[in-house]
């Protein structure tokens, strides 16, 4: 017992922590300056990893620039504004919302609906009639202020850290494909005459990818799990919510997120974009199956 207890405080102090994030323990060091670096800060080099400072200095330190340009954890390019795409997506959602408030008839041409029945206030066509674009436009369409408010809050809270960790291209692929997966599952399982709209599928995709990323970085999972549980309870406990969009987006987000942060470096792009293509293929398959049922 004495052997186990002795020296514990001193040992804890000697655990290496990232030089940029003192709250993160790490066993990885920069191959050039030997600073401890966490997964978020490490940059791929020809041998091992380097810290952002050594990469920026490049040949100015007298060493050959053996590292590539700074990369995110998922291999994306490091951007000056890590929230640029999140801001653009938020702006598009807000612009469509304002347009719908000004001209409510736009809603009929943007929402997701399978087929059109002979009833008022519904679109004249649907996905089954060839308007596949509704799977996409419905992702950016909201009618109620509370609906867009909750979704945009989730986009801002989850989107920024994910965009920084994945890089812009990978983040955009995650967002759009998760949203399409939510739309496709809604189209497949919901009644063909049910009109659906909202960015919830894409937001739940961000939830799923955030959980995977936090697990990858060994962060405390409790906050995101608690928030996800609350949203799942609301999804199934509140009427008039397309739970299919939430489930479809969540599953797609977990699958794509896992591929993004766990892909081996030597085949990183192939695994990441191959997974995106596979999920898109499932989206197309679900859409074709449902269309065959409705026509």
PDB file of C-alpha atoms in Angstrom:
ATOM      1  CA  UNK A   1       0.000   0.000   0.000  1.00  0.00           C
ATOM      2  CA  UNK A   2       2.827   2.393   0.869  1.00  0.00           C
ATOM      3  CA  UNK A   3       4.528   1.700  -2.475  1.00  0.00           C
ATOM      4  CA  UNK A   4       1.350   2.533  -4.397  1.00  0.00           C
ATOM      5  CA  UNK A   5       0.658   5.771  -2.547  1.00  0.00           C
ATOM      6  CA  UNK A   6       4.180   7.138  -2.423  1.00  0.00           C
ATOM      7  CA  UNK A   7       5.060   9.841  -4.917  1.00  0.00           C
ATOM      8  CA  UNK A   8       1.566  10.163  -6.411  1.00  0.00           C
ATOM      9  CA  UNK A   9       1.385  13.995  -6.310  1.00  0.00           C
ATOM     10  CA  UNK A  10       4.863  14.311  -7.805  1.00  0.00           C
ATOM     11  CA  UNK A  11       4.059  11.791 -10.544  1.00  0.00           C
ATOM     12  CA  UNK A  12       0.901  13.669 -11.432  1.00  0.00           C
ATOM     13  CA  UNK A  13       2.899  16.871 -11.821  1.00  0.00           C
ATOM     14  CA  UNK A  14       5.277  15.160 -14.233  1.00  0.00           C
ATOM     15  CA  UNK A  15       2.533  14.012 -16.615  1.00  0.00           C
ATOM     16  CA  UNK A  16       3.199  15.865 -19.911  1.00  0.00           C
ATOM     17  CA  UNK A  17       0.509  18.329 -20.970  1.00  0.00           C
ATOM     18  CA  UNK A  18       0.062  20.088 -24.295  1.00  0.00           C
ATOM     19  CA  UNK A  19       1.990  23.353 -24.371  1.00  0.00           C
ATOM     20  CA  UNK A  20      -1.025  25.115 -25.913  1.00  0.00           C
ATOM     21  CA  UNK A  21      -3.706  23.321 -23.868  1.00  0.00           C
ATOM     22  CA  UNK A  22      -2.409  22.779 -20.312  1.00  0.00           C
ATOM     23  CA  UNK A  23      -5.552  20.864 -19.359  1.00  0.00           C
ATOM     24  CA  UNK A  24      -4.813  18.062 -21.852  1.00  0.00           C
ATOM     25  CA  UNK A  25      -2.379  15.279 -21.011  1.00  0.00           C
ATOM     26  CA  UNK A  26      -0.406  13.864 -23.923  1.00  0.00           C
ATOM     27  CA  UNK A  27       2.381  11.438 -24.670  1.00  0.00           C
ATOM     28  CA  UNK A  28       3.270  12.978 -28.027  1.00  0.00           C
ATOM     29  CA  UNK A  29       6.048  15.525 -28.569  1.00  0.00           C
ATOM     30  CA  UNK A  30       7.096  17.698 -31.491  1.00  0.00           C
ATOM     31  CA  UNK A  31       9.906  15.970 -33.363  1.00  0.00           C
ATOM     32  CA  UNK A  32      11.683  19.316 -33.860  1.00  0.00           C
ATOM     33  CA  UNK A  33      11.443  21.151 -30.523  1.00  0.00           C
ATOM     34  CA  UNK A  34      10.103  18.307 -28.325  1.00  0.00           C
ATOM     35  CA  UNK A  35       7.196  20.334 -26.981  1.00  0.00           C
ATOM     36  CA  UNK A  36       4.305  18.133 -25.762  1.00  0.00           C
ATOM     37  CA  UNK A  37       1.402  18.415 -28.209  1.00  0.00           C
ATOM     38  CA  UNK A  38      -2.186  17.140 -28.108  1.00  0.00           C
ATOM     39  CA  UNK A  39      -3.994  15.627 -31.141  1.00  0.00           C
ATOM     40  CA  UNK A  40      -5.540  18.992 -32.023  1.00  0.00           C
ATOM     41  CA  UNK A  41      -2.143  20.703 -32.221  1.00  0.00           C
ATOM     42  CA  UNK A  42      -0.075  18.014 -33.921  1.00  0.00           C
ATOM     43  CA  UNK A  43       0.857  18.506 -37.570  1.00  0.00           C
ATOM     44  CA  UNK A  44       1.876  15.589 -39.780  1.00  0.00           C
ATOM     45  CA  UNK A  45       5.582  15.560 -40.647  1.00  0.00           C
ATOM     46  CA  UNK A  46       7.709  13.195 -42.700  1.00  0.00           C
ATOM     47  CA  UNK A  47       8.655  11.578 -39.398  1.00  0.00           C
ATOM     48  CA  UNK A  48       6.287  11.915 -36.452  1.00  0.00           C
ATOM     49  CA  UNK A  49       4.487  15.172 -35.710  1.00  0.00           C
ATOM     50  CA  UNK A  50       5.450  18.810 -35.278  1.00  0.00           C
ATOM     51  CA  UNK A  51       3.886  21.665 -33.347  1.00  0.00           C
ATOM     52  CA  UNK A  52       2.245  24.632 -35.149  1.00  0.00           C
ATOM     53  CA  UNK A  53       5.080  26.991 -34.179  1.00  0.00           C
ATOM     54  CA  UNK A  54       7.776  24.841 -35.792  1.00  0.00           C
ATOM     55  CA  UNK A  55       5.683  24.434 -38.923  1.00  0.00           C
ATOM     56  CA  UNK A  56       5.175  28.196 -39.208  1.00  0.00           C
ATOM     57  CA  UNK A  57       8.889  28.859 -38.756  1.00  0.00           C
ATOM     58  CA  UNK A  58       9.700  26.390 -41.519  1.00  0.00           C
ATOM     59  CA  UNK A  59      13.174  26.860 -42.926  1.00  0.00           C
ATOM     60  CA  UNK A  60      13.624  30.050 -40.909  1.00  0.00           C
ATOM     61  CA  UNK A  61      14.892  27.919 -38.009  1.00  0.00           C
ATOM     62  CA  UNK A  62      17.750  26.593 -40.088  1.00  0.00           C
ATOM     63  CA  UNK A  63      16.022  23.258 -40.560  1.00  0.00           C
ATOM     64  CA  UNK A  64      14.549  21.930 -43.757  1.00  0.00           C
ATOM     65  CA  UNK A  65      10.773  22.328 -43.872  1.00  0.00           C
ATOM     66  CA  UNK A  66      10.008  18.626 -43.342  1.00  0.00           C
ATOM     67  CA  UNK A  67       6.385  19.193 -42.308  1.00  0.00           C
ATOM     68  CA  UNK A  68       3.438  19.795 -44.555  1.00  0.00           C
ATOM     69  CA  UNK A  69       1.192  22.804 -44.157  1.00  0.00           C
ATOM     70  CA  UNK A  70      -0.710  22.912 -40.853  1.00  0.00           C
ATOM     71  CA  UNK A  71      -3.542  20.373 -40.835  1.00  0.00           C
ATOM     72  CA  UNK A  72      -6.513  19.747 -38.601  1.00  0.00           C
ATOM     73  CA  UNK A  73      -7.020  16.548 -36.676  1.00  0.00           C
ATOM     74  CA  UNK A  74      -8.951  15.115 -39.644  1.00  0.00           C
ATOM     75  CA  UNK A  75      -6.361  16.263 -42.197  1.00  0.00           C
ATOM     76  CA  UNK A  76      -8.093  19.420 -43.400  1.00  0.00           C
ATOM     77  CA  UNK A  77      -6.342  22.730 -44.011  1.00  0.00           C
ATOM     78  CA  UNK A  78      -6.162  25.069 -41.006  1.00  0.00           C
ATOM     79  CA  UNK A  79      -8.198  28.206 -41.772  1.00  0.00           C
ATOM     80  CA  UNK A  80      -7.762  31.723 -40.439  1.00  0.00           C
ATOM     81  CA  UNK A  81     -11.472  31.893 -39.546  1.00  0.00           C
ATOM     82  CA  UNK A  82     -12.444  28.480 -38.134  1.00  0.00           C
ATOM     83  CA  UNK A  83     -16.156  29.395 -38.124  1.00  0.00           C
ATOM     84  CA  UNK A  84     -16.531  30.810 -41.620  1.00  0.00           C
ATOM     85  CA  UNK A  85     -18.669  27.986 -43.036  1.00  0.00           C
ATOM     86  CA  UNK A  86     -20.757  27.846 -39.878  1.00  0.00           C
ATOM     87  CA  UNK A  87     -21.509  31.544 -40.293  1.00  0.00           C
ATOM     88  CA  UNK A  88     -22.404  31.034 -43.968  1.00  0.00           C
ATOM     89  CA  UNK A  89     -24.725  28.110 -43.194  1.00  0.00           C
ATOM     90  CA  UNK A  90     -26.363  30.113 -40.435  1.00  0.00           C
ATOM     91  CA  UNK A  91     -26.795  33.054 -42.807  1.00  0.00           C
ATOM     92  CA  UNK A  92     -28.410  30.865 -45.493  1.00  0.00           C
ATOM     93  CA  UNK A  93     -30.894  29.467 -42.993  1.00  0.00           C
ATOM     94  CA  UNK A  94     -31.764  32.944 -41.765  1.00  0.00           C
ATOM     95  CA  UNK A  95     -32.112  34.286 -45.317  1.00  0.00           C
ATOM     96  CA  UNK A  96     -34.512  31.493 -46.296  1.00  0.00           C
ATOM     97  CA  UNK A  97     -36.486  32.015 -43.088  1.00  0.00           C
ATOM     98  CA  UNK A  98     -36.888  35.733 -43.800  1.00  0.00           C
ATOM     99  CA  UNK A  99     -37.870  35.011 -47.413  1.00  0.00           C
ATOM    100  CA  UNK A 100     -40.549  32.571 -46.235  1.00  0.00           C
ATOM    101  CA  UNK A 101     -41.908  35.152 -43.792  1.00  0.00           C
ATOM    102  CA  UNK A 102     -42.124  37.721 -46.570  1.00  0.00           C
ATOM    103  CA  UNK A 103     -43.594  35.329 -49.133  1.00  0.00           C
ATOM    104  CA  UNK A 104     -45.250  32.349 -47.492  1.00  0.00           C
ATOM    105  CA  UNK A 105     -45.975  30.665 -50.845  1.00  0.00           C
ATOM    106  CA  UNK A 106     -42.257  29.849 -51.089  1.00  0.00           C
ATOM    107  CA  UNK A 107     -42.781  27.269 -48.384  1.00  0.00           C
ATOM    108  CA  UNK A 108     -44.811  25.080 -50.753  1.00  0.00           C
ATOM    109  CA  UNK A 109     -41.848  24.743 -53.097  1.00  0.00           C
ATOM    110  CA  UNK A 110     -39.157  24.115 -50.479  1.00  0.00           C
ATOM    111  CA  UNK A 111     -40.529  21.672 -47.918  1.00  0.00           C
ATOM    112  CA  UNK A 112     -40.037  17.923 -48.066  1.00  0.00           C
ATOM    113  CA  UNK A 113     -43.178  16.087 -49.162  1.00  0.00           C
ATOM    114  CA  UNK A 114     -43.500  12.727 -50.849  1.00  0.00           C
ATOM    115  CA  UNK A 115     -46.621  13.124 -52.951  1.00  0.00           C
ATOM    116  CA  UNK A 116     -49.233  15.829 -53.384  1.00  0.00           C
ATOM    117  CA  UNK A 117     -52.831  14.979 -52.385  1.00  0.00           C
ATOM    118  CA  UNK A 118     -55.802  17.030 -53.564  1.00  0.00           C
ATOM    119  CA  UNK A 119     -55.765  19.292 -50.521  1.00  0.00           C
ATOM    120  CA  UNK A 120     -55.115  23.037 -50.015  1.00  0.00           C
ATOM    121  CA  UNK A 121     -51.906  24.570 -48.669  1.00  0.00           C
ATOM    122  CA  UNK A 122     -49.702  21.719 -49.871  1.00  0.00           C
ATOM    123  CA  UNK A 123     -47.143  21.643 -52.675  1.00  0.00           C
ATOM    124  CA  UNK A 124     -48.364  20.848 -56.164  1.00  0.00           C
ATOM    125  CA  UNK A 125     -45.594  18.276 -56.602  1.00  0.00           C
ATOM    126  CA  UNK A 126     -43.390  16.090 -54.430  1.00  0.00           C
ATOM    127  CA  UNK A 127     -40.225  14.004 -54.368  1.00  0.00           C
ATOM    128  CA  UNK A 128     -42.067  11.070 -55.916  1.00  0.00           C
ATOM    129  CA  UNK A 129     -42.894  13.285 -58.911  1.00  0.00           C
ATOM    130  CA  UNK A 130     -39.214  13.955 -59.492  1.00  0.00           C
ATOM    131  CA  UNK A 131     -38.570  16.943 -57.236  1.00  0.00           C
ATOM    132  CA  UNK A 132     -35.585  15.413 -55.440  1.00  0.00           C
ATOM    133  CA  UNK A 133     -34.268  18.880 -54.718  1.00  0.00           C
ATOM    134  CA  UNK A 134     -36.748  19.003 -51.827  1.00  0.00           C
ATOM    135  CA  UNK A 135     -34.480  16.642 -49.894  1.00  0.00           C
ATOM    136  CA  UNK A 136     -31.950  19.482 -49.943  1.00  0.00           C
ATOM    137  CA  UNK A 137     -34.042  22.659 -49.766  1.00  0.00           C
ATOM    138  CA  UNK A 138     -36.041  21.414 -46.787  1.00  0.00           C
ATOM    139  CA  UNK A 139     -32.768  21.370 -44.799  1.00  0.00           C
ATOM    140  CA  UNK A 140     -32.611  25.176 -44.935  1.00  0.00           C
ATOM    141  CA  UNK A 141     -36.313  25.913 -44.491  1.00  0.00           C
ATOM    142  CA  UNK A 142     -38.046  26.943 -41.253  1.00  0.00           C
ATOM    143  CA  UNK A 143     -41.454  28.432 -40.586  1.00  0.00           C
ATOM    144  CA  UNK A 144     -41.572  29.074 -36.835  1.00  0.00           C
ATOM    145  CA  UNK A 145     -39.189  31.350 -34.946  1.00  0.00           C
ATOM    146  CA  UNK A 146     -38.654  28.816 -32.139  1.00  0.00           C
ATOM    147  CA  UNK A 147     -37.748  26.138 -34.702  1.00  0.00           C
ATOM    148  CA  UNK A 148     -35.012  28.100 -36.417  1.00  0.00           C
ATOM    149  CA  UNK A 149     -33.897  29.511 -33.068  1.00  0.00           C
ATOM    150  CA  UNK A 150     -33.169  26.103 -31.551  1.00  0.00           C
ATOM    151  CA  UNK A 151     -31.552  24.789 -34.728  1.00  0.00           C
ATOM    152  CA  UNK A 152     -29.292  27.790 -35.236  1.00  0.00           C
ATOM    153  CA  UNK A 153     -28.231  27.721 -31.597  1.00  0.00           C
ATOM    154  CA  UNK A 154     -27.213  24.088 -32.088  1.00  0.00           C
ATOM    155  CA  UNK A 155     -25.437  24.947 -35.337  1.00  0.00           C
ATOM    156  CA  UNK A 156     -23.410  27.688 -33.703  1.00  0.00           C
ATOM    157  CA  UNK A 157     -22.556  25.688 -30.599  1.00  0.00           C
ATOM    158  CA  UNK A 158     -21.596  22.477 -32.394  1.00  0.00           C
ATOM    159  CA  UNK A 159     -20.526  23.737 -35.800  1.00  0.00           C
ATOM    160  CA  UNK A 160     -17.612  25.968 -34.845  1.00  0.00           C
ATOM    161  CA  UNK A 161     -15.546  23.360 -32.958  1.00  0.00           C
ATOM    162  CA  UNK A 162     -16.290  20.730 -35.619  1.00  0.00           C
ATOM    163  CA  UNK A 163     -15.305  23.056 -38.455  1.00  0.00           C
ATOM    164  CA  UNK A 164     -12.039  23.780 -36.658  1.00  0.00           C
ATOM    165  CA  UNK A 165     -11.327  20.102 -36.000  1.00  0.00           C
ATOM    166  CA  UNK A 166     -12.305  18.732 -39.418  1.00  0.00           C
ATOM    167  CA  UNK A 167     -11.501  21.556 -41.824  1.00  0.00           C
ATOM    168  CA  UNK A 168     -14.003  23.297 -44.062  1.00  0.00           C
ATOM    169  CA  UNK A 169     -14.457  20.723 -46.828  1.00  0.00           C
ATOM    170  CA  UNK A 170     -14.912  17.783 -44.480  1.00  0.00           C
ATOM    171  CA  UNK A 171     -17.181  19.790 -42.199  1.00  0.00           C
ATOM    172  CA  UNK A 172     -19.394  20.847 -45.091  1.00  0.00           C
ATOM    173  CA  UNK A 173     -19.618  17.247 -46.317  1.00  0.00           C
ATOM    174  CA  UNK A 174     -20.646  16.127 -42.823  1.00  0.00           C
ATOM    175  CA  UNK A 175     -23.330  18.797 -42.534  1.00  0.00           C
ATOM    176  CA  UNK A 176     -24.906  18.350 -45.948  1.00  0.00           C
ATOM    177  CA  UNK A 177     -24.837  14.549 -46.061  1.00  0.00           C
ATOM    178  CA  UNK A 178     -26.242  14.272 -42.528  1.00  0.00           C
ATOM    179  CA  UNK A 179     -29.062  16.586 -43.521  1.00  0.00           C
ATOM    180  CA  UNK A 180     -29.755  14.579 -46.674  1.00  0.00           C
ATOM    181  CA  UNK A 181     -29.741  11.339 -44.675  1.00  0.00           C
ATOM    182  CA  UNK A 182     -32.337  12.807 -42.333  1.00  0.00           C
ATOM    183  CA  UNK A 183     -34.466  13.920 -45.283  1.00  0.00           C
ATOM    184  CA  UNK A 184     -34.195  10.533 -46.989  1.00  0.00           C
ATOM    185  CA  UNK A 185     -35.211   8.589 -43.872  1.00  0.00           C
ATOM    186  CA  UNK A 186     -38.165  10.944 -43.392  1.00  0.00           C
ATOM    187  CA  UNK A 187     -39.194  10.422 -47.001  1.00  0.00           C
ATOM    188  CA  UNK A 188     -38.845   6.658 -46.586  1.00  0.00           C
ATOM    189  CA  UNK A 189     -40.759   6.211 -43.318  1.00  0.00           C
ATOM    190  CA  UNK A 190     -43.160   9.136 -42.957  1.00  0.00           C
ATOM    191  CA  UNK A 191     -46.523   9.353 -44.653  1.00  0.00           C
ATOM    192  CA  UNK A 192     -46.161  10.490 -48.249  1.00  0.00           C
ATOM    193  CA  UNK A 193     -48.461  13.442 -47.676  1.00  0.00           C
ATOM    194  CA  UNK A 194     -46.570  14.717 -44.634  1.00  0.00           C
ATOM    195  CA  UNK A 195     -44.686  17.965 -45.210  1.00  0.00           C
ATOM    196  CA  UNK A 196     -41.369  18.189 -43.338  1.00  0.00           C
ATOM    197  CA  UNK A 197     -38.835  20.976 -42.987  1.00  0.00           C
ATOM    198  CA  UNK A 198     -35.912  22.149 -40.860  1.00  0.00           C
ATOM    199  CA  UNK A 199     -32.174  21.735 -40.320  1.00  0.00           C
ATOM    200  CA  UNK A 200     -32.658  19.225 -37.495  1.00  0.00           C
ATOM    201  CA  UNK A 201     -31.231  16.287 -39.478  1.00  0.00           C
ATOM    202  CA  UNK A 202     -27.997  18.176 -40.139  1.00  0.00           C
ATOM    203  CA  UNK A 203     -27.822  19.406 -36.534  1.00  0.00           C
ATOM    204  CA  UNK A 204     -28.224  15.877 -35.195  1.00  0.00           C
ATOM    205  CA  UNK A 205     -25.442  14.864 -37.571  1.00  0.00           C
ATOM    206  CA  UNK A 206     -23.251  17.448 -35.853  1.00  0.00           C
ATOM    207  CA  UNK A 207     -24.277  15.972 -32.504  1.00  0.00           C
ATOM    208  CA  UNK A 208     -23.160  12.517 -33.597  1.00  0.00           C
ATOM    209  CA  UNK A 209     -19.845  13.739 -35.001  1.00  0.00           C
ATOM    210  CA  UNK A 210     -19.196  15.834 -31.876  1.00  0.00           C
ATOM    211  CA  UNK A 211     -19.630  12.771 -29.667  1.00  0.00           C
ATOM    212  CA  UNK A 212     -17.171  10.820 -31.827  1.00  0.00           C
ATOM    213  CA  UNK A 213     -14.650  13.682 -31.787  1.00  0.00           C
ATOM    214  CA  UNK A 214     -14.859  14.133 -28.023  1.00  0.00           C
ATOM    215  CA  UNK A 215     -14.346  10.420 -27.550  1.00  0.00           C
ATOM    216  CA  UNK A 216     -11.330  10.553 -29.878  1.00  0.00           C
ATOM    217  CA  UNK A 217      -9.779  13.394 -27.845  1.00  0.00           C
ATOM    218  CA  UNK A 218     -10.662  11.774 -24.498  1.00  0.00           C
ATOM    219  CA  UNK A 219     -12.786  14.749 -23.455  1.00  0.00           C
ATOM    220  CA  UNK A 220     -15.538  14.582 -20.846  1.00  0.00           C
ATOM    221  CA  UNK A 221     -18.494  13.080 -22.727  1.00  0.00           C
ATOM    222  CA  UNK A 222     -21.140  13.916 -20.137  1.00  0.00           C
ATOM    223  CA  UNK A 223     -22.167  17.378 -21.414  1.00  0.00           C
ATOM    224  CA  UNK A 224     -22.778  16.303 -25.008  1.00  0.00           C
ATOM    225  CA  UNK A 225     -24.457  13.047 -23.931  1.00  0.00           C
ATOM    226  CA  UNK A 226     -26.772  14.922 -21.568  1.00  0.00           C
ATOM    227  CA  UNK A 227     -27.702  17.407 -24.295  1.00  0.00           C
ATOM    228  CA  UNK A 228     -28.236  14.614 -26.807  1.00  0.00           C
ATOM    229  CA  UNK A 229     -30.483  12.703 -24.384  1.00  0.00           C
ATOM    230  CA  UNK A 230     -32.563  15.836 -23.829  1.00  0.00           C
ATOM    231  CA  UNK A 231     -32.969  16.275 -27.573  1.00  0.00           C
ATOM    232  CA  UNK A 232     -33.906  12.612 -28.046  1.00  0.00           C
ATOM    233  CA  UNK A 233     -36.562  12.921 -25.328  1.00  0.00           C
ATOM    234  CA  UNK A 234     -37.975  16.000 -27.050  1.00  0.00           C
ATOM    235  CA  UNK A 235     -37.840  14.210 -30.406  1.00  0.00           C
ATOM    236  CA  UNK A 236     -40.033  11.319 -29.285  1.00  0.00           C
ATOM    237  CA  UNK A 237     -42.038  13.122 -26.610  1.00  0.00           C
ATOM    238  CA  UNK A 238     -43.159  16.185 -28.556  1.00  0.00           C
ATOM    239  CA  UNK A 239     -45.745  15.849 -31.276  1.00  0.00           C
ATOM    240  CA  UNK A 240     -45.336  17.203 -34.800  1.00  0.00           C
ATOM    241  CA  UNK A 241     -41.592  16.459 -34.908  1.00  0.00           C
ATOM    242  CA  UNK A 242     -40.071  14.411 -37.740  1.00  0.00           C
ATOM    243  CA  UNK A 243     -38.138  11.961 -35.583  1.00  0.00           C
ATOM    244  CA  UNK A 244     -36.964  10.216 -38.753  1.00  0.00           C
ATOM    245  CA  UNK A 245     -34.872  13.260 -39.706  1.00  0.00           C
ATOM    246  CA  UNK A 246     -33.244  13.304 -36.278  1.00  0.00           C
ATOM    247  CA  UNK A 247     -32.410   9.590 -36.328  1.00  0.00           C
ATOM    248  CA  UNK A 248     -31.171   9.645 -39.934  1.00  0.00           C
ATOM    249  CA  UNK A 249     -28.952  12.657 -39.326  1.00  0.00           C
ATOM    250  CA  UNK A 250     -27.576  11.266 -36.077  1.00  0.00           C
ATOM    251  CA  UNK A 251     -26.618   7.906 -37.593  1.00  0.00           C
ATOM    252  CA  UNK A 252     -25.010   9.566 -40.619  1.00  0.00           C
ATOM    253  CA  UNK A 253     -23.118  11.983 -38.366  1.00  0.00           C
ATOM    254  CA  UNK A 254     -21.705   9.178 -36.235  1.00  0.00           C
ATOM    255  CA  UNK A 255     -20.631   7.139 -39.283  1.00  0.00           C
ATOM    256  CA  UNK A 256     -19.055  10.065 -41.138  1.00  0.00           C
ATOM    257  CA  UNK A 257     -17.553  11.541 -37.981  1.00  0.00           C
ATOM    258  CA  UNK A 258     -15.893   8.248 -37.105  1.00  0.00           C
ATOM    259  CA  UNK A 259     -14.390   8.007 -40.577  1.00  0.00           C
ATOM    260  CA  UNK A 260     -13.157  11.599 -40.367  1.00  0.00           C
ATOM    261  CA  UNK A 261     -11.256  11.312 -37.084  1.00  0.00           C
ATOM    262  CA  UNK A 262     -10.175   7.656 -37.159  1.00  0.00           C
ATOM    263  CA  UNK A 263      -9.086   7.235 -40.789  1.00  0.00           C
ATOM    264  CA  UNK A 264      -5.442   6.079 -41.072  1.00  0.00           C
ATOM    265  CA  UNK A 265      -3.151   8.858 -42.311  1.00  0.00           C
ATOM    266  CA  UNK A 266      -1.858   6.906 -45.291  1.00  0.00           C
ATOM    267  CA  UNK A 267      -5.422   6.410 -46.642  1.00  0.00           C
ATOM    268  CA  UNK A 268      -7.132   9.306 -44.933  1.00  0.00           C
ATOM    269  CA  UNK A 269      -8.869  10.969 -47.882  1.00  0.00           C
ATOM    270  CA  UNK A 270      -9.901   7.660 -49.422  1.00  0.00           C
ATOM    271  CA  UNK A 271     -11.549   6.453 -46.210  1.00  0.00           C
ATOM    272  CA  UNK A 272     -13.154   9.799 -45.389  1.00  0.00           C
ATOM    273  CA  UNK A 273     -14.641  10.617 -48.772  1.00  0.00           C
ATOM    274  CA  UNK A 274     -15.346   6.961 -49.508  1.00  0.00           C
ATOM    275  CA  UNK A 275     -17.507   6.863 -46.376  1.00  0.00           C
ATOM    276  CA  UNK A 276     -19.288  10.038 -47.479  1.00  0.00           C
ATOM    277  CA  UNK A 277     -19.969   8.467 -50.875  1.00  0.00           C
ATOM    278  CA  UNK A 278     -21.281   5.305 -49.203  1.00  0.00           C
ATOM    279  CA  UNK A 279     -23.717   7.263 -47.025  1.00  0.00           C
ATOM    280  CA  UNK A 280     -24.852   9.237 -50.088  1.00  0.00           C
ATOM    281  CA  UNK A 281     -25.448   5.947 -51.905  1.00  0.00           C
ATOM    282  CA  UNK A 282     -27.685   4.826 -49.036  1.00  0.00           C
ATOM    283  CA  UNK A 283     -29.571   8.142 -49.305  1.00  0.00           C
ATOM    284  CA  UNK A 284     -30.163   7.551 -53.023  1.00  0.00           C
ATOM    285  CA  UNK A 285     -31.239   3.957 -52.385  1.00  0.00           C
ATOM    286  CA  UNK A 286     -33.788   4.988 -49.741  1.00  0.00           C
ATOM    287  CA  UNK A 287     -35.151   7.647 -52.055  1.00  0.00           C
ATOM    288  CA  UNK A 288     -35.502   5.222 -54.961  1.00  0.00           C
ATOM    289  CA  UNK A 289     -37.228   2.620 -52.785  1.00  0.00           C
ATOM    290  CA  UNK A 290     -39.779   5.100 -51.448  1.00  0.00           C
ATOM    291  CA  UNK A 291     -40.413   6.588 -54.866  1.00  0.00           C
ATOM    292  CA  UNK A 292     -41.143   3.114 -56.205  1.00  0.00           C
ATOM    293  CA  UNK A 293     -43.714   2.659 -53.428  1.00  0.00           C
ATOM    294  CA  UNK A 294     -45.474   5.956 -54.089  1.00  0.00           C
ATOM    295  CA  UNK A 295     -45.635   5.829 -57.867  1.00  0.00           C
TER     296      UNK A 295
END
